[in-house]
Each structure stands twice: as structure tokens, then as C-alpha cells.
Amino acid sequence: MNTVESLVTQIQGLSGNSSDLSALHNYLKQAEESLRSELSRLLPFLHQLDPSVHSLGYLYILEACTSSPVWGDQRDMIVSTTARFITFCAAEQIRMAPDLFINVCKRFKEQVMLLEAPIRGVAPLLAATRKVQLNSEHLTPLHPDFLQLCLLAKCYKAGISILEDDIFEVDQPRDFFLYCYYGGTICIGQKRFQKALELLHNVVTAPMSTINAIAVEAYKKYVLVSLIQYGQFSTSLPKYTSSAAQRNLKNFCQPYIELAMSYSSGKISELESFVQTNREKFESDKNLGLVKQVVSSMYKRNIQRLTQTYLTLSLQDIANTVQLSSSKEAEMHVLQMIQDGQIHATINQKDGMVRFLEDPEQYKTCEMIERIDSSIQRILSSVELSLKIINYHKEKPFRCYIWAKYN
Amino acid sequence: MEADDEIYANGGDDSSRKPIISGEQLDIEAYAGLYTGRTKIVRLLFIADHTDNTTMQLEALRMAYDEIKKGENTQLFREVVQKIDGRLGPKYSMDSRWCDTVDRRAEQRKERLENELNAYKTNLIKESIRMGFNDFGDFYYAHGLLGDAFKSYVKTRDYCTTSKHIIYMCMSAILVSIEMGQFTHVTSYVGKAEQTPEALEPVSVSKLRCAAGLAHLESKKYKLAARKFLEVGPELGNSYNEVIASQDVATYGGLCALASLDRSELKAKVIDNVNFRNFLELVPEVRELIHDFYSSRYASCLDYLENLKANLLLDIHLHDHVEVLYDQIRCKALIQYTHPFLSVDLRMMANAFKTTVAGLEKELEALITDNQIQARIDSHNKILYARHADQRNATFQRVLQTGSEFERDVRAMLLRANLIKHEYNLRSRKH
């Protein structure tokens, strides 16, 4: 009984500077066993500690508390306590025991999911991810959990904030796969198709010895997003793709490949009937919404093609060429596309004509110059990054390994 | 207003021009007169197979029958008799006695040739062996056994001592290959003949060019075919009648050139080409249509083409390519018509091309989508506006795109390298 109390006193006394903290850390490690034996009494002691000051000690006790299953009201309390702790804890202290912290966070996520309130976990997990992360290039095990919560809670914007960092350091391939897949899905939700494609592409082309479900699902979405973004899809994967992926992906995603083929014919009726017959498959994959976007993107693609050939065209002619039922509908499509900046045009409602204009961008504005400048800067940093790759290859045993494996 | 009239006159009728004469039916007698040997028969049979006109068909068959009777090909004879099917009266029925005599004589001759060849072989006289194989080739060829003929001719190769022999061998092989429709052989033997160390006679050069042109035409390489036909010299005359007539050189060469060469090349290689002009004189329609095309009288050019079409479809080498060539010529005409203008009135253009505005719009749309015409259609006012690509903007656009692609690729590459490294670390830790 004394042990917990004395432990709390120790924590309160030794949370000041780094040497104290490492002493405390040793002490806590030894006490871990005894903590587990007193699970039921631990929770009240947390109130005697301040999460922002006594983070390390708090973490140990909390970890012990959450290691056993919880029910009912207790669950709600644990969730709010943990949320508070994650938000206020000191990063340098919890980084002394990152595994414990990640355990706590993962359990926290499970609890939030069981409570069916994923939104409660979004902000704490974002904070947690930032605290565990050593630098912005580091992929933590918390990344996929956080993104999953964002998806469930539909907080896409929060998810985007973390996706904007470029990740290079990966501990666990599985984390990376999930990170890219969830990230891609979030970007799709935000209609940031370019970024989504990049993330999904990473999954599909990642080195893997056997095919995995994440890659298959990612490939399905990759096909659809390619169609929306570029209006075409090439089934040939780049040559650096693992042979497992090259061999198997297409077999697992047959309806999607066929959809892409049907899309390339440019006939809207064909595409629609194909979607109709394969509706169930798409629905069970939870991709039906995206498939519908593919279909409507075809109208856009066809209208865009018209802008290349025509200067003026009546709405009725547009409706006929892209197989819309009425000129009214054609007008809505054109209007929407003008709004989204996908075409440059004006509609003359008096005689029902659309006048297509050239891209007004003259590449002369300050913003454009800034954009070009930032692009140049990014490319320069990319060049530095590519030097990193070359440096890897200079490590001899590593080079031999790659040579043996990939040649 | 004057300018308008001028544009209109581009394609419009011009009363001073003489009427087009070649709409009429093919004169089979004159046509067959251009050829000798097996190709004459084959061409006649081809016409008989492909025409809808019964009189024409029977006429062709009758002439084929007469021609075959002069030779020794009993197999072809039986075919023709079957095709005639008694429609030309008893004079053109099955003549089994003739067949039997010919066949018997062929048996004997074959035996004699074999004996001779064996004798030559034991004596090891190169020249004689060559002659022996050659005789065999001629024999097989006359009896319609093209595959065996080809083999025999090719066998002479080992016994050729002078480059003249080699050329003879190549020529024979080319002839048989053309008859068989094996145009890959044609190309390779043309190549062999051209590689002989001694300079070729002008006639041989022309013959080889014709053969190469045919091979390219057959493999749909119209530009190369045009070049070859255009290089054929006047020496050809009637010397290659067993394969091609001078008129054909003009027609094939002219059409391929129209379909594939650009305007300056057309001027330099066709219109200003003295040699080829002589060929064109033989087929005035083709000459006229090329000149019409060059001087932008498209309506009349297309008229000529339309009139020629029926006859060209009966040509053994050209019939497969007529549609493609015509399409290409029409596209080129459309492109050339729009090229000099900043804006074109579609109604006038449709008039020049004898089509409707809507149809023209569709054709132009296809060409613009294909990036063959840089223009946009004002469908409201029915005007085509030329569009000049803004190099500067396009460059900016491409630079930005390339930049972001590069950046993305590098990042992805680094990631993959990291993943591989991780895998490697994992494995080295295990060991």
C-alpha cells in the first residue's frame, strides 16, 4: 500500500530536471511490476499529479490503469483522463518511454471507438502524434490510428494537416501502408485527387514480398482516382513495382480494370451500364460513391475535349455530343466546370451559346512567380534528398543486399 | 467581295476546265494489254472476282481463258472453267484433252530436267547446275507451283558466280514472291540485289524500285512506297510488264505521294520530277488530280478521285488501300485548305469539299482532336479560327508540371529505398 503513495511522492519530487527524471525513470521501471498488482486503486492517485509537470510518472500509472479491460462509466472517465493527459503532457518526458505512450494512445483509440465517438479522439491523437514524432519526416505508429479516427469522424481537414508533411523514415511497413491508404482516402474525401494518387501510388508500388489486402484496396481506389483526375488509366505498373504486386493486383481488381477499359471508349452509356451490372461489387468494396464520381467525370472530360475544338457551341449541341438529356443539364455542367476552374468559358443564355475562352493565365503575376520560385526551391531540396538515396547505396552490405534481391 | 470569290473559286467549278473523262467503265482489253505473263491472268481473274458487272466479269474470264490456253498452267485453267460455268458457250468449256496433253508433257519435261540436273551435279559444273535449277524454277512457275519455283530459284544462289547471276536470281525470286503475296521476301531480295558490288543496269534499278514500292504499299508504309515509285526511271518502259505497268507506277506513286508527302515534297518530288512526269502523262486523270490538289482545287481533285475509285478497287495491289489512301488524301486536303487562313468560313469550305457544314464540322473536329489542325470551330457563326499555340505559356505549364513530377518521383523513390532498408535491417538483425 505504501508503495503507491511513496511512488507518487517520488514522482512529485523527481520531475524537475533531466538527471532527476532519469533517476525517476529507473525507479519507475522497477516499480512497474508492483503497479500492476494494484490496478484497482491506481486511478484516484492520478488526481494528485499534474500531467504537464509529472508526465513521466503519470504515464506509468496511466499505462498500468489502462492495461486491464474497462467497462461502463469507467470507460468514459478513462477516455477523458487520457485525453487530458495526452493534450497536456510534456513531450520530452514521454519520449523517455515512447512504447508506453504509444500503448496508452492505442488503447485510448480503442476506447473511443468502443464509445462510438471517434471525434473525441481526433484532437488528442493529433497532439500525441506530434509529441512522439522526432521530426516531421518520421512516421510514428500513431499516424495510421490518427488518420483512421479522422476518417471515421469525417474530420478530413485535421487529417490533411498531418498529410502535408513528407514522410521518409518508416519503422513498420504496415504502418506505412495504412498511413498511405487512410491518407489517400482522406484526400479523396477532400477531393485532393493529386495528393491521393501520390499516396495510393506509394502503397501500390511499395516493395513487398507478398501481396496484401491494403495494397489491393489501394489499387482499386488508385484506378478510380486516376480516371477522375486524368481520364485514363494504364494497367502497366512502373518497373520498380514489386513482382508480387505486378503479378497479382490486376487479378484481384478485375471489375475496376474493366471499368477503366470501358471509360477509355468515351461512351457514357456503355460506362453507365457497366457500373449498373457491377454495382454490387463496387458497393461491397465501399467504392460506389467514387465510381459515381468517375461516371460524372466523364461528362466533364468530354466537355473539356470540346473546348479544345470549339470556340462557340450551342448548349444543345453540347448536350448531344456528351449525351446529356437536355440543354438545361448541359448548362449546369458547364456552369459547374467554370466555377471549378476546369474550363474557361462564358454562357450566353439569350441564344443558348457557350463561348470557350483560352486559359487567361499569362504567367506574369507575382503569385505565379512565387509559385514557380517555390517549385524551384522544392526541386532543389528534392535534389538533396536524392543525394540521400545515393548515400544509402554507398553502404556496401546494403548495396549487396539490394543487388542480390532485385536483380 | 473579290477575295471571297477567289476563295470560292478555289474549290468551285471552273468552266474553262475540260470535263472529266474517266468515269466510264474499265476497258478490260486495254487494261489486260498492259501486262504479260501470269500477272495478266491473275489480274483478270481478280477483276472477275471483284466486279458486280456480269458482262465485265465474263469478258475478263474469257480473256483469262484465252491467255491460259497459251501457257501450261492446267490448275488455273480448271479454276477458270469452273468460274465460267458454261456461260460463254461451248467454245469456253472444259478441254480435258488439252489438260491431259499438257500434264503429260510436263511429266516428261520434269523427268528430263531431273536427269539433266543430276548429270550436272555429278560433273560439278557450277554454271550448269545453276542453269538446271533455274530451268526447274521456270518450269514450276509456268505450271503454277509457286512455292517450288521459289525454292528452285533460291537454290541457284549457291552456284552464282557473277553479280549478274545474283541479280537474275533475285529478280526471279521477287517475281514469284509478288505472285505469292509474300512481300517480306520481296523486300529482302530487293535488298540483296541492291547490295551486289557491281553497278546495276538502269532497268534493273527501276524494276527493283517498283518491287520495293509494292512491298511498302502492301505493308501500308505509303510514304516509303511513294518515294520508291517516284524514283523509278523512264527506262522501265514495258520491261516489267510481268509485274507492273508504267501506268501503275503513276497511279500507285501519285496516290501514295498525295496521301503521305507534304506540300513542298509534293512539289519537288512529284510535280517537278521530270522522270515521273513521263509516267503521269500515261494516266492524265492522276496527273490532273495531283495538279488540282497542289493548286488547291479540291473539289475537282476529289471528283477525279471519286471517278477513279471504281477502277482502282479492281486493281490487284491497290484495292485494299484505296479507302485508307482516300481518307488520308481528304484529311490532307482539309488540313491544307485551312492552313493559310486565320479564319475560314465553314459554309464556303463545305462547298469546296462537296459536303454539308455539319459533316465538315465533324471531320474538322476529328482532325483538331488529333492535333492535325491547330484551330477552333465557332459553331455559332460557322467559322473556323486558327489557333496559334502560345509557346511561352505552354513552356511555363510544362515546366511546372515536370517540376512537380520530379519532386514527387524523388520522394517516392526515397520512401521505397527506406522501406527496402528497413527490410534489410530487419533481416540483418535476425542473422
XYZ file of C-alpha atoms in Angstrom, chain B residues 15-417:
403
model
C -15.968 26.254 -116.699
C -12.744 26.540 -118.662
C -11.625 23.165 -117.423
C -12.239 20.169 -119.596
C -14.738 17.625 -118.356
C -13.526 14.626 -116.522
C -13.393 11.652 -118.770
C -12.585 8.667 -116.721
C -15.880 7.934 -115.085
C -16.573 5.200 -117.551
C -16.157 1.506 -117.141
C -12.775 -0.101 -117.178
C -11.708 -1.124 -120.668
C -10.576 -4.623 -119.903
C -8.985 -5.289 -123.221
C -6.783 -2.227 -122.983
C -6.049 -2.951 -119.354
C -5.022 -6.543 -119.995
C -2.910 -5.410 -122.895
C -0.609 -3.670 -120.454
C 0.531 -6.888 -118.861
C 2.116 -10.135 -119.857
C 2.586 -13.474 -118.238
C 0.959 -14.729 -115.138
C 0.041 -11.347 -113.692
C -2.210 -10.727 -116.686
C -4.230 -13.817 -115.865
C -4.274 -13.125 -112.168
C -5.341 -9.544 -112.680
C -8.131 -10.626 -114.994
C -9.323 -13.182 -112.502
C -9.160 -10.574 -109.767
C -11.390 -8.283 -111.787
C -13.789 -11.134 -112.438
C -13.950 -11.866 -108.721
C -14.475 -8.298 -107.613
C -16.746 -6.675 -110.154
C -20.525 -6.647 -109.874
C -20.918 -6.201 -113.590
C -21.623 -9.535 -115.284
C -20.591 -8.534 -118.796
C -17.344 -7.258 -117.433
C -16.864 -10.402 -115.429
C -17.440 -12.659 -118.410
C -15.219 -10.547 -120.590
C -12.428 -10.853 -118.046
C -12.919 -14.578 -117.738
C -12.944 -15.035 -121.481
C -9.657 -13.254 -121.842
C -8.179 -15.174 -118.962
C -9.252 -18.413 -120.594
C -7.563 -17.485 -123.865
C -4.449 -16.410 -122.079
C -4.157 -19.566 -120.021
C -4.576 -21.720 -123.091
C -1.349 -20.177 -124.365
C 0.520 -21.364 -121.288
C 0.813 -24.599 -119.378
C -0.994 -23.952 -116.133
C -3.719 -26.592 -116.035
C -4.689 -25.902 -112.451
C -5.550 -22.300 -113.219
C -7.327 -23.498 -116.337
C -9.642 -25.728 -114.326
C -10.402 -22.870 -111.955
C -11.331 -20.549 -114.764
C -13.541 -23.112 -116.435
C -15.328 -23.619 -113.164
C -15.839 -19.875 -112.832
C -17.109 -19.505 -116.387
C -19.535 -22.316 -115.698
C -20.622 -22.656 -119.305
C -21.810 -19.054 -119.574
C -19.586 -18.335 -122.551
C -20.820 -21.174 -124.745
C -19.178 -24.449 -125.744
C -16.077 -22.719 -127.026
C -15.117 -21.908 -123.452
C -15.776 -25.228 -121.767
C -13.565 -27.795 -120.131
C -10.914 -29.054 -122.536
C -9.693 -32.233 -120.842
C -7.673 -33.316 -123.835
C -5.595 -30.161 -123.657
C -5.125 -30.596 -119.941
C -4.003 -34.169 -120.279
C -1.544 -33.367 -123.061
C -0.073 -30.508 -121.108
C 0.173 -32.543 -117.950
C 1.764 -35.445 -119.748
C 4.249 -33.199 -121.424
C 5.012 -31.620 -118.084
C 5.703 -35.020 -116.521
C 8.146 -35.830 -119.279
C 9.815 -32.496 -119.095
C 10.191 -32.718 -115.366
C 11.836 -36.103 -115.702
C 14.200 -34.763 -118.298
C 15.097 -31.789 -116.154
C 15.780 -34.036 -113.200
C 18.075 -36.246 -115.222
C 19.911 -33.252 -116.577
C 20.326 -31.720 -113.174
C 21.674 -34.956 -111.737
C 24.154 -35.157 -114.516
C 25.284 -31.600 -113.897
C 25.619 -32.319 -110.228
C 27.871 -35.315 -110.757
C 30.002 -33.262 -113.098
C 30.138 -30.441 -110.589
C 29.920 -27.713 -113.184
C 28.622 -24.742 -111.254
C 27.172 -22.875 -114.167
C 25.291 -25.900 -115.427
C 23.850 -26.672 -112.015
C 22.682 -23.097 -111.755
C 21.018 -23.371 -115.127
C 19.449 -26.651 -114.084
C 17.842 -25.171 -111.005
C 16.819 -22.153 -112.993
C 15.089 -24.341 -115.560
C 13.314 -26.074 -112.733
C 12.176 -22.714 -111.388
C 10.861 -21.672 -114.771
C 9.143 -24.986 -115.153
C 7.398 -24.809 -111.785
C 6.472 -21.194 -112.358
C 4.871 -21.973 -115.698
C 2.812 -24.701 -114.072
C 1.689 -22.551 -111.214
C 3.677 -24.284 -108.451
C 4.905 -21.036 -106.979
C 6.335 -22.403 -103.741
C 8.514 -24.928 -105.571
C 9.504 -22.333 -108.127
C 10.656 -20.010 -105.361
C 12.715 -22.776 -103.740
C 14.357 -23.701 -107.021
C 15.263 -20.125 -107.827
C 16.703 -19.609 -104.375
C 18.781 -22.768 -104.724
C 20.622 -21.236 -107.645
C 22.135 -18.818 -105.208
C 24.933 -21.169 -104.165
C 26.002 -21.559 -107.764
C 26.006 -17.896 -108.774
C 29.436 -16.802 -109.934
C 28.832 -13.263 -111.164
C 26.746 -10.467 -109.801
C 24.644 -10.683 -112.939
C 23.627 -14.164 -111.848
C 22.764 -12.924 -108.414
C 20.571 -10.224 -109.841
C 18.879 -12.739 -112.070
C 18.241 -14.958 -109.086
C 16.862 -12.036 -107.048
C 14.624 -10.927 -109.878
C 13.169 -14.395 -110.253
C 12.631 -14.709 -106.513
C 10.983 -11.283 -106.401
C 8.666 -12.137 -109.262
C 7.499 -15.343 -107.622
C 7.181 -13.715 -104.199
C 4.979 -10.968 -105.590
C 2.766 -13.577 -107.192
C 2.567 -15.420 -103.901
C 1.884 -12.209 -101.994
C 4.963 -12.791 -99.814
C 6.099 -9.218 -99.641
C 8.624 -9.724 -96.868
C 10.582 -11.909 -99.283
C 10.310 -9.148 -101.858
C 11.901 -6.636 -99.524
C 14.738 -8.945 -98.570
C 15.570 -9.911 -102.169
C 15.427 -6.289 -103.286
C 17.942 -5.603 -100.554
C 20.155 -8.468 -101.725
C 20.062 -7.303 -105.314
C 20.958 -3.765 -104.366
C 23.928 -4.972 -102.370
C 25.711 -6.540 -105.306
C 29.125 -4.969 -105.749
C 28.786 -4.053 -109.408
C 26.665 -1.161 -110.558
C 23.210 -2.224 -111.661
C 21.739 -1.525 -115.048
C 19.224 1.321 -115.006
C 16.413 -1.031 -115.967
C 17.168 -3.325 -113.070
C 17.294 -0.378 -110.702
C 13.863 0.709 -111.854
C 12.482 -2.782 -111.556
C 13.814 -3.136 -108.044
C 12.285 0.176 -107.052
C 8.927 -0.942 -108.376
C 9.162 -4.158 -106.390
C 10.220 -2.323 -103.231
C 7.410 0.169 -103.759
C 4.902 -2.630 -103.997
C 6.245 -4.220 -100.835
C 5.969 -0.946 -98.925
C 2.496 -0.338 -100.289
C 1.427 -3.768 -99.163
C 2.735 -3.150 -95.641
C 0.886 0.199 -95.566
C 4.065 2.273 -95.498
C 2.723 4.725 -98.007
C 5.410 7.312 -97.658
C 8.197 4.847 -98.374
C 6.158 3.372 -101.212
C 5.692 6.832 -102.712
C 9.435 7.529 -102.533
C 10.253 4.262 -104.303
C 7.720 4.734 -107.075
C 8.807 8.315 -107.601
C 12.390 7.192 -108.096
C 11.526 4.780 -110.887
C 13.364 5.779 -114.026
C 11.974 6.136 -117.550
C 13.975 3.085 -118.624
C 11.300 0.885 -117.125
C 9.050 1.207 -120.167
C 7.301 -2.053 -120.803
C 10.123 -4.162 -119.468
C 8.443 -5.131 -116.216
C 5.056 -5.977 -117.622
C 5.039 -9.308 -115.891
C 4.668 -7.367 -112.643
C 3.703 -3.773 -113.123
C 2.858 -1.400 -115.966
C 4.114 2.153 -116.225
C 0.566 3.359 -115.723
C 0.506 1.602 -112.372
C 3.701 3.320 -111.328
C 1.997 6.620 -111.979
C -1.206 5.697 -110.163
C 0.369 3.999 -107.158
C 3.097 6.588 -106.840
C 0.754 9.503 -107.341
C -1.804 8.397 -104.792
C 0.747 7.388 -102.178
C 2.534 10.683 -102.663
C -0.664 12.670 -102.250
C -1.552 10.783 -99.127
C 1.795 10.930 -97.417
C 4.071 13.701 -98.678
C 3.857 17.286 -97.531
C 3.323 20.159 -99.870
C 6.934 21.061 -100.552
C 7.885 17.446 -101.057
C 4.961 17.003 -103.383
C 6.173 19.900 -105.457
C 9.806 18.789 -105.510
C 9.373 15.074 -105.910
C 6.229 14.772 -107.980
C 5.381 17.878 -109.908
C 8.932 18.969 -110.699
C 10.156 15.435 -111.193
C 10.866 15.080 -114.923
C 11.049 11.302 -114.818
C 7.834 10.911 -113.007
C 6.117 13.436 -115.222
C 6.545 10.997 -118.096
C 4.750 8.368 -116.115
C 1.988 10.769 -115.194
C 1.414 11.567 -118.840
C 0.219 7.982 -119.207
C -2.561 8.486 -116.690
C -3.858 12.009 -117.259
C -6.502 11.709 -114.525
C -3.889 11.163 -111.865
C -1.777 13.984 -113.255
C -4.763 16.294 -113.217
C -5.772 15.401 -109.719
C -2.274 15.920 -108.389
C -2.129 19.331 -110.013
C -5.584 20.139 -108.719
C -4.508 19.154 -105.256
C -1.384 21.225 -105.432
C -3.191 24.277 -106.746
C -5.915 23.791 -104.126
C -8.789 22.945 -106.464
C -10.016 20.354 -104.049
C -13.483 19.857 -105.446
C -12.163 18.852 -108.819
C -9.418 16.782 -107.235
C -11.964 14.895 -105.165
C -14.128 14.478 -108.244
C -11.298 12.854 -110.118
C -10.615 10.599 -107.184
C -14.243 9.600 -106.929
C -14.301 8.745 -110.629
C -11.163 6.678 -110.400
C -12.284 4.823 -107.359
C -14.319 2.087 -109.056
C -11.404 1.115 -111.268
C -8.837 1.326 -108.514
C -10.902 -1.044 -106.437
C -10.371 -3.598 -109.211
C -6.613 -3.273 -109.015
C -4.942 -6.290 -107.524
C -2.405 -4.368 -105.469
C -4.253 -1.174 -104.670
C -7.759 -2.307 -103.789
C -7.014 -2.893 -100.086
C -5.524 0.533 -99.701
C -7.919 2.686 -101.689
C -10.082 3.638 -98.711
C -7.157 4.426 -96.439
C -5.360 6.435 -99.096
C -8.510 8.338 -99.973
C -9.149 9.168 -96.332
C -5.611 10.387 -95.905
C -5.783 12.479 -99.055
C -9.024 14.028 -97.909
C -7.577 14.803 -94.484
C -4.539 16.352 -96.071
C -6.738 18.404 -98.334
C -8.721 19.649 -95.332
C -5.566 20.490 -93.440
C -4.014 22.196 -96.416
C -7.161 24.167 -97.065
C -7.261 25.581 -93.549
C -3.542 26.101 -93.206
C -3.024 29.565 -94.696
C -6.118 31.152 -93.186
C -6.628 32.866 -89.892
C -10.333 32.227 -90.200
C -12.302 30.081 -92.602
C -15.978 30.234 -93.390
C -17.239 26.700 -92.942
C -20.044 27.151 -95.473
C -17.555 28.017 -98.169
C -15.262 25.214 -97.134
C -18.113 22.719 -97.146
C -18.898 23.889 -100.651
C -15.328 23.352 -101.746
C -15.349 19.842 -100.368
C -18.847 18.988 -101.589
C -20.150 18.184 -98.156
C -22.560 19.604 -95.581
C -21.488 22.035 -92.890
C -22.400 19.578 -90.155
C -20.418 16.808 -91.802
C -17.459 19.090 -92.273
C -17.651 20.142 -88.650
C -17.385 16.512 -87.580
C -14.415 15.910 -89.861
C -12.667 19.011 -88.589
C -13.419 18.067 -85.017
C -11.691 14.731 -85.519
C -8.685 16.424 -87.057
C -8.442 19.002 -84.306
C -8.730 16.344 -81.606
C -5.965 14.517 -83.399
C -3.934 17.709 -83.248
C -3.602 17.791 -87.018
C -5.231 21.192 -87.360
C -4.485 23.909 -84.848
C -7.807 25.677 -84.890
C -11.109 26.000 -83.135
C -14.589 25.967 -84.552
C -17.012 28.794 -83.959
C -20.063 26.648 -84.325
C -22.385 29.619 -83.862
C -21.107 31.661 -86.782
C -19.787 28.620 -88.661
C -16.251 29.902 -88.814
C -13.004 28.108 -88.186
C -10.389 30.158 -86.364
C -6.744 29.272 -86.473
C -5.203 28.900 -83.082
C -1.610 29.698 -82.510
C -0.082 27.795 -79.704
C 1.392 30.106 -77.116
C 4.867 28.698 -76.719
C 5.608 30.732 -73.648
C 2.544 29.640 -71.738
C 2.940 26.061 -72.837
C 6.538 26.099 -71.636
C 5.592 27.508 -68.276
C 2.914 24.932 -67.901
C 5.230 22.117 -68.803
C 7.999 23.339 -66.552
C 5.716 23.484 -63.553
C 4.369 20.071 -64.287
C 7.748 18.491 -64.848
C 8.981 20.076 -61.643
C 6.227 18.654 -59.518
C 6.554 15.271 -61.178
C 10.263 15.190 -60.467
C 9.718 16.176 -56.888
C 7.089 13.511 -56.422
C 9.232 10.837 -58.015
C 12.202 11.624 -55.841
C 10.115 11.489 -52.723
C 8.574 8.192 -53.715
C 11.978 6.806 -54.535
C 13.381 7.805 -51.194
C 10.483 6.169 -49.458
C 10.953 2.944 -51.318
C 14.644 2.995 -50.552
